[in-house]
Amino acid sequence: MKRCAIAGWGLYPQAEATIERARFPNDLPSIIRQRQPLLPQGNCRSYGDACLFDRVVSCLPLDHLLEFDPKRGILKVEAGITLDRITRFILPHGWFLPVTPGTKFPTLAGCLAADVHGKNHHVDGTIGDFVEEMELLLADGSLVNCSPRECPDLFQATLGGMGLTGFIYSVTLRLRKVSSAFIQMRSIKTPSLSEACKIFAETKDDYTYSVAWIDCLARGRQLGRSIVMLGNHAPIEAVEASRPLSLPPEGKLSVPFFFPGFALNSWSVKAFNTLYYHRQWRHQVDSLVHFDPFFYPLDAVGHWNRIYGHSGFLQYQFVIPFANGQEIMAEILERIAHRGVASFLAVLKTMGAEHGLLSFPMPGYTLALDIPLRDKRIIPFLQELNQTVLRAGGRNYLAKDAILEREAFEAMYPRLDEFKQIKRQYDPDNLFRSHQSDRLGIS
């Protein structure tokens, strides 16, 4: 074993770590018996310091398919498997992931640790809502089954628990039945934030998936102008292709080097946003698209995070309640535009019911921004926005956080003490830790 530099997908912050690989299930108990603090690690697709620690144990080799019931759509896998591999196995059988984030490359364990949501949270909830049970290796070396019925406290703490309750070894997941690999998409061009929110409200019962790209640099009457994208799984009769359950090709373009730090600035992003907004000249466009570009547009380009340069970037995501949500969101967008924050990846969604102890979602509006980290003076500005989010009754997403302050975190997550109590019960020596958990006082 040797120490090397590691980072999440945002490339900030970076840390020195000793990396071990759990190649077989039997490796995990022996690793735990060393009684040295550690962090289970997946494919490092979280953005901040959630996947960083001095000692990490990679679970990527634990990626085997264990059981599959093609009639009922029940899948059991080792949790180091990626969403991409799961989809490539289940789709030819007419099944799809019940919930997926905006990338197909995280591990299933990582998705449960973050309790990820997708474009359908307002309808279906998080990935945790579809877990039948999971096998968890605890700090004492025991392997336990937990589910909504068996060890429910441990189950709820693990969903959104950021890997701090133990190694997720296996997961049994309920899948979504589909008849094609395609999405019937409606794209609506909106002139303002209020119009985008109005469309979300009017279509929430008609579409499984909804999301909006938003121009975060537009100001005045154009504040929050957006392209709202709505979608449902296409029935087979709507698909003319000879292979209705076709998989995407595995090859892709890749960014071969890190861009210079000045490449992304407020001027270049403003130009991109203007072109992107006006490329759809009609108010409404209906189309049939493959699931891959609908759910994972950025995954088409390998190492796309290099466009932000060696300094990396911050993914800043928060959710605020519907009550006064539009007014608070408009205030935040105005401050972002006034500050000239250069983000061309700005995504607005609505969220449904909350559950879990440290899970992110709550009923309301969520905005995610990719922000180049050329100048660290942006961090105090974002921490000021955190206070606005907090006063609105909202919170930040731990899977994408690198800058949240402990006091704000404790106020945003009112069930933190419940989580800490369960963690102390199952991990009394605080074996499972991360740089994020140390920073926020979780561990």
mmCIF file of C-alpha atoms in Angstrom, residues 58-254:
data_model
loop_
_atom_site.group_PDB
_atom_site.id
_atom_site.type_symbol
_atom_site.label_atom_id
_atom_site.label_comp_id
_atom_site.label_asym_id
_atom_site.label_seq_id
_atom_site.Cartn_x
_atom_site.Cartn_y
_atom_site.Cartn_z
ATOM 1 C CA SER A 58 -12.178 0.735 -2.431
ATOM 2 C CA CYS A 59 -15.138 -1.570 -2.931
ATOM 3 C CA LEU A 60 -15.076 -1.412 -6.751
ATOM 4 C CA PRO A 61 -13.971 -5.072 -7.095
ATOM 5 C CA LEU A 62 -17.138 -6.147 -5.250
ATOM 6 C CA ASP A 63 -19.352 -5.702 -8.299
ATOM 7 C CA HIS A 64 -20.995 -9.053 -9.010
ATOM 8 C CA LEU A 65 -24.587 -9.785 -9.977
ATOM 9 C CA LEU A 66 -25.960 -12.186 -7.366
ATOM 10 C CA GLU A 67 -29.651 -12.852 -8.115
ATOM 11 C CA PHE A 68 -32.238 -11.626 -10.618
ATOM 12 C CA ASP A 69 -35.954 -12.306 -10.919
ATOM 13 C CA PRO A 70 -36.884 -11.135 -14.446
ATOM 14 C CA LYS A 71 -40.610 -11.620 -13.805
ATOM 15 C CA ARG A 72 -40.835 -9.518 -10.661
ATOM 16 C CA GLY A 73 -37.997 -7.114 -11.408
ATOM 17 C CA ILE A 74 -36.026 -7.831 -8.239
ATOM 18 C CA LEU A 75 -32.239 -7.601 -8.482
ATOM 19 C CA LYS A 76 -29.599 -8.485 -5.887
ATOM 20 C CA VAL A 77 -26.049 -7.290 -6.503
ATOM 21 C CA GLU A 78 -22.803 -6.596 -4.737
ATOM 22 C CA ALA A 79 -22.925 -2.880 -4.005
ATOM 23 C CA GLY A 80 -19.632 -1.974 -5.701
ATOM 24 C CA ILE A 81 -21.329 -2.345 -9.083
ATOM 25 C CA THR A 82 -21.960 0.832 -11.080
ATOM 26 C CA LEU A 83 -25.353 1.992 -12.321
ATOM 27 C CA ASP A 84 -24.073 1.632 -15.887
ATOM 28 C CA ARG A 85 -23.368 -2.068 -15.432
ATOM 29 C CA ILE A 86 -26.741 -2.635 -13.793
ATOM 30 C CA THR A 87 -28.561 -0.912 -16.668
ATOM 31 C CA ARG A 88 -26.684 -2.874 -19.314
ATOM 32 C CA PHE A 89 -27.796 -6.088 -17.621
ATOM 33 C CA ILE A 90 -31.441 -5.298 -16.819
ATOM 34 C CA LEU A 91 -32.577 -3.230 -19.817
ATOM 35 C CA PRO A 92 -32.576 -6.127 -22.336
ATOM 36 C CA HIS A 93 -34.990 -7.860 -19.920
ATOM 37 C CA GLY A 94 -37.368 -4.862 -19.981
ATOM 38 C CA TRP A 95 -36.365 -3.263 -16.663
ATOM 39 C CA PHE A 96 -34.810 0.066 -15.716
ATOM 40 C CA LEU A 97 -33.425 1.787 -12.635
ATOM 41 C CA PRO A 98 -36.242 3.182 -10.471
ATOM 42 C CA VAL A 99 -34.199 6.286 -9.631
ATOM 43 C CA THR A 100 -30.998 7.554 -11.183
ATOM 44 C CA PRO A 101 -28.874 10.663 -10.610
ATOM 45 C CA GLY A 102 -27.340 12.659 -13.458
ATOM 46 C CA THR A 103 -24.473 10.231 -13.989
ATOM 47 C CA LYS A 104 -24.424 6.465 -14.553
ATOM 48 C CA PHE A 105 -20.963 5.900 -13.114
ATOM 49 C CA PRO A 106 -21.412 5.923 -9.313
ATOM 50 C CA THR A 107 -21.593 2.633 -7.478
ATOM 51 C CA LEU A 108 -24.886 1.457 -6.051
ATOM 52 C CA ALA A 109 -23.373 1.670 -2.562
ATOM 53 C CA GLY A 110 -22.430 5.284 -3.208
ATOM 54 C CA CYS A 111 -25.960 6.006 -4.382
ATOM 55 C CA LEU A 112 -27.425 4.581 -1.174
ATOM 56 C CA ALA A 113 -24.872 6.393 0.986
ATOM 57 C CA ALA A 114 -26.027 9.658 -0.616
ATOM 58 C CA ASP A 115 -29.660 8.478 -0.959
ATOM 59 C CA VAL A 116 -29.597 9.903 -4.466
ATOM 60 C CA HIS A 117 -32.573 11.447 -6.201
ATOM 61 C CA GLY A 118 -33.311 11.978 -9.865
ATOM 62 C CA LYS A 119 -35.602 13.887 -12.180
ATOM 63 C CA ASN A 120 -38.543 11.912 -10.751
ATOM 64 C CA HIS A 121 -38.197 12.668 -7.042
ATOM 65 C CA HIS A 122 -41.477 14.576 -6.969
ATOM 66 C CA VAL A 123 -43.174 11.326 -8.078
ATOM 67 C CA ASP A 124 -41.066 8.403 -6.844
ATOM 68 C CA GLY A 125 -38.743 9.595 -4.087
ATOM 69 C CA THR A 126 -35.110 8.537 -3.685
ATOM 70 C CA ILE A 127 -33.219 5.349 -4.473
ATOM 71 C CA GLY A 128 -33.763 4.299 -0.858
ATOM 72 C CA ASP A 129 -37.497 3.978 -1.460
ATOM 73 C CA PHE A 130 -36.792 1.007 -3.747
ATOM 74 C CA VAL A 131 -34.387 -0.959 -1.547
ATOM 75 C CA GLU A 132 -35.877 -4.227 -0.323
ATOM 76 C CA GLU A 133 -32.905 -4.954 1.923
ATOM 77 C CA MET A 134 -29.156 -4.574 2.160
ATOM 78 C CA GLU A 135 -26.336 -6.465 3.812
ATOM 79 C CA LEU A 136 -24.149 -4.200 5.903
ATOM 80 C CA LEU A 137 -20.770 -5.058 7.420
ATOM 81 C CA LEU A 138 -20.566 -3.302 10.776
ATOM 82 C CA ALA A 139 -17.652 -1.989 12.786
ATOM 83 C CA ASP A 140 -17.580 -5.170 14.903
ATOM 84 C CA GLY A 141 -17.090 -7.302 11.772
ATOM 85 C CA SER A 142 -20.605 -8.758 11.717
ATOM 86 C CA LEU A 143 -22.700 -8.893 8.551
ATOM 87 C CA VAL A 144 -26.324 -7.898 9.167
ATOM 88 C CA ASN A 145 -29.431 -7.655 7.019
ATOM 89 C CA CYS A 146 -31.279 -4.383 7.318
ATOM 90 C CA SER A 147 -34.464 -3.208 5.652
ATOM 91 C CA PRO A 148 -37.547 -1.138 6.481
ATOM 92 C CA ARG A 149 -38.638 -4.119 8.628
ATOM 93 C CA GLU A 150 -35.346 -5.518 9.958
ATOM 94 C CA CYS A 151 -33.027 -3.137 11.848
ATOM 95 C CA PRO A 152 -35.046 -0.184 10.504
ATOM 96 C CA ASP A 153 -33.009 2.342 12.489
ATOM 97 C CA LEU A 154 -29.773 1.185 10.866
ATOM 98 C CA PHE A 155 -31.483 1.078 7.475
ATOM 99 C CA GLN A 156 -32.650 4.692 7.731
ATOM 100 C CA ALA A 157 -29.280 5.869 9.032
ATOM 101 C CA THR A 158 -27.432 4.185 6.164
ATOM 102 C CA LEU A 159 -29.591 5.851 3.480
ATOM 103 C CA GLY A 160 -27.951 9.247 3.177
ATOM 104 C CA GLY A 161 -25.442 8.314 5.897
ATOM 105 C CA MET A 162 -22.455 9.011 3.632
ATOM 106 C CA GLY A 163 -20.785 5.656 4.320
ATOM 107 C CA LEU A 164 -20.482 6.267 8.057
ATOM 108 C CA THR A 165 -22.489 3.253 9.285
ATOM 109 C CA GLY A 166 -20.504 0.464 7.617
ATOM 110 C CA PHE A 167 -19.690 -1.306 4.364
ATOM 111 C CA ILE A 168 -22.741 -1.838 2.173
ATOM 112 C CA TYR A 169 -21.936 -5.278 0.781
ATOM 113 C CA SER A 170 -25.073 -6.227 -1.142
ATOM 114 C CA VAL A 171 -28.369 -4.599 -2.115
ATOM 115 C CA THR A 172 -31.726 -6.028 -3.194
ATOM 116 C CA LEU A 173 -33.463 -3.492 -5.421
ATOM 117 C CA ARG A 174 -36.931 -3.186 -6.963
ATOM 118 C CA LEU A 175 -36.727 -2.167 -10.608
ATOM 119 C CA ARG A 176 -38.994 -0.204 -12.961
ATOM 120 C CA LYS A 177 -40.728 -2.048 -15.824
ATOM 121 C CA VAL A 178 -40.222 -0.438 -19.249
ATOM 122 C CA SER A 179 -41.070 -1.490 -22.788
ATOM 123 C CA SER A 180 -38.413 0.606 -24.531
ATOM 124 C CA ALA A 181 -35.118 2.389 -23.993
ATOM 125 C CA PHE A 182 -36.591 5.694 -25.110
ATOM 126 C CA ILE A 183 -38.129 8.752 -23.475
ATOM 127 C CA GLN A 184 -40.956 10.851 -24.877
ATOM 128 C CA MET A 185 -39.622 14.314 -24.100
ATOM 129 C CA ARG A 186 -41.324 17.705 -24.169
ATOM 130 C CA SER A 187 -38.968 20.696 -24.099
ATOM 131 C CA ILE A 188 -40.490 24.067 -23.202
ATOM 132 C CA LYS A 189 -38.684 27.383 -23.490
ATOM 133 C CA THR A 190 -39.590 29.732 -20.647
ATOM 134 C CA PRO A 191 -38.731 33.445 -20.293
ATOM 135 C CA SER A 192 -38.463 33.537 -16.502
ATOM 136 C CA LEU A 193 -38.142 31.609 -13.257
ATOM 137 C CA SER A 194 -41.822 32.067 -12.398
ATOM 138 C CA GLU A 195 -42.872 30.579 -15.733
ATOM 139 C CA ALA A 196 -40.616 27.546 -15.213
ATOM 140 C CA CYS A 197 -42.076 26.975 -11.745
ATOM 141 C CA LYS A 198 -45.577 27.329 -13.165
ATOM 142 C CA ILE A 199 -44.869 24.584 -15.711
ATOM 143 C CA PHE A 200 -43.510 22.299 -12.986
ATOM 144 C CA ALA A 201 -46.735 22.767 -11.025
ATOM 145 C CA GLU A 202 -49.047 22.288 -14.001
ATOM 146 C CA THR A 203 -47.340 19.126 -15.293
ATOM 147 C CA LYS A 204 -46.390 17.323 -12.076
ATOM 148 C CA ASP A 205 -49.134 14.708 -12.502
ATOM 149 C CA ASP A 206 -48.510 14.146 -16.208
ATOM 150 C CA TYR A 207 -44.771 13.470 -16.389
ATOM 151 C CA THR A 208 -42.548 11.098 -14.438
ATOM 152 C CA TYR A 209 -39.453 13.187 -15.081
ATOM 153 C CA SER A 210 -38.984 16.950 -14.986
ATOM 154 C CA VAL A 211 -35.925 19.195 -14.908
ATOM 155 C CA ALA A 212 -34.918 22.629 -16.157
ATOM 156 C CA TRP A 213 -31.669 24.027 -17.437
ATOM 157 C CA ILE A 214 -31.545 27.571 -16.122
ATOM 158 C CA ASP A 215 -29.499 30.582 -17.221
ATOM 159 C CA CYS A 216 -28.078 31.745 -13.916
ATOM 160 C CA LEU A 217 -26.422 34.830 -15.441
ATOM 161 C CA ALA A 218 -29.624 36.329 -16.902
ATOM 162 C CA ARG A 219 -30.965 39.331 -14.990
ATOM 163 C CA GLY A 220 -33.942 41.646 -14.905
ATOM 164 C CA ARG A 221 -37.049 40.418 -16.694
ATOM 165 C CA GLN A 222 -35.049 37.440 -18.007
ATOM 166 C CA LEU A 223 -34.016 36.293 -14.527
ATOM 167 C CA GLY A 224 -34.227 32.512 -14.395
ATOM 168 C CA ARG A 225 -35.022 31.975 -18.073
ATOM 169 C CA SER A 226 -35.006 28.251 -18.668
ATOM 170 C CA ILE A 227 -35.485 25.250 -20.875
ATOM 171 C CA VAL A 228 -37.862 22.895 -19.031
ATOM 172 C CA MET A 229 -37.544 19.239 -20.041
ATOM 173 C CA LEU A 230 -40.357 16.806 -19.223
ATOM 174 C CA GLY A 231 -40.340 13.081 -19.942
ATOM 175 C CA ASN A 232 -42.074 9.718 -19.710
ATOM 176 C CA HIS A 233 -40.861 6.269 -20.685
ATOM 177 C CA ALA A 234 -41.976 5.660 -24.262
ATOM 178 C CA PRO A 235 -44.365 2.763 -24.946
ATOM 179 C CA ILE A 236 -43.185 0.272 -27.525
ATOM 180 C CA GLU A 237 -45.708 1.457 -30.108
ATOM 181 C CA ALA A 238 -44.037 4.901 -30.075
ATOM 182 C CA VAL A 239 -40.648 3.412 -30.965
ATOM 183 C CA GLU A 240 -39.926 2.649 -34.585
ATOM 184 C CA ALA A 241 -36.453 1.283 -33.996
ATOM 185 C CA SER A 242 -35.838 -2.394 -34.653
ATOM 186 C CA ARG A 243 -34.230 -2.674 -31.211
ATOM 187 C CA PRO A 244 -36.584 -0.955 -28.748
ATOM 188 C CA LEU A 245 -34.423 -1.944 -25.765
ATOM 189 C CA SER A 246 -31.123 -0.899 -27.334
ATOM 190 C CA LEU A 247 -28.157 0.008 -25.157
ATOM 191 C CA PRO A 248 -25.913 3.022 -25.757
ATOM 192 C CA PRO A 249 -22.425 2.463 -27.207
ATOM 193 C CA GLU A 250 -19.660 2.143 -24.654
ATOM 194 C CA GLY A 251 -17.111 4.283 -26.497
ATOM 195 C CA LYS A 252 -17.144 8.055 -25.969
ATOM 196 C CA LEU A 253 -15.207 11.237 -26.499
ATOM 197 C CA SER A 254 -12.878 12.346 -23.732
#
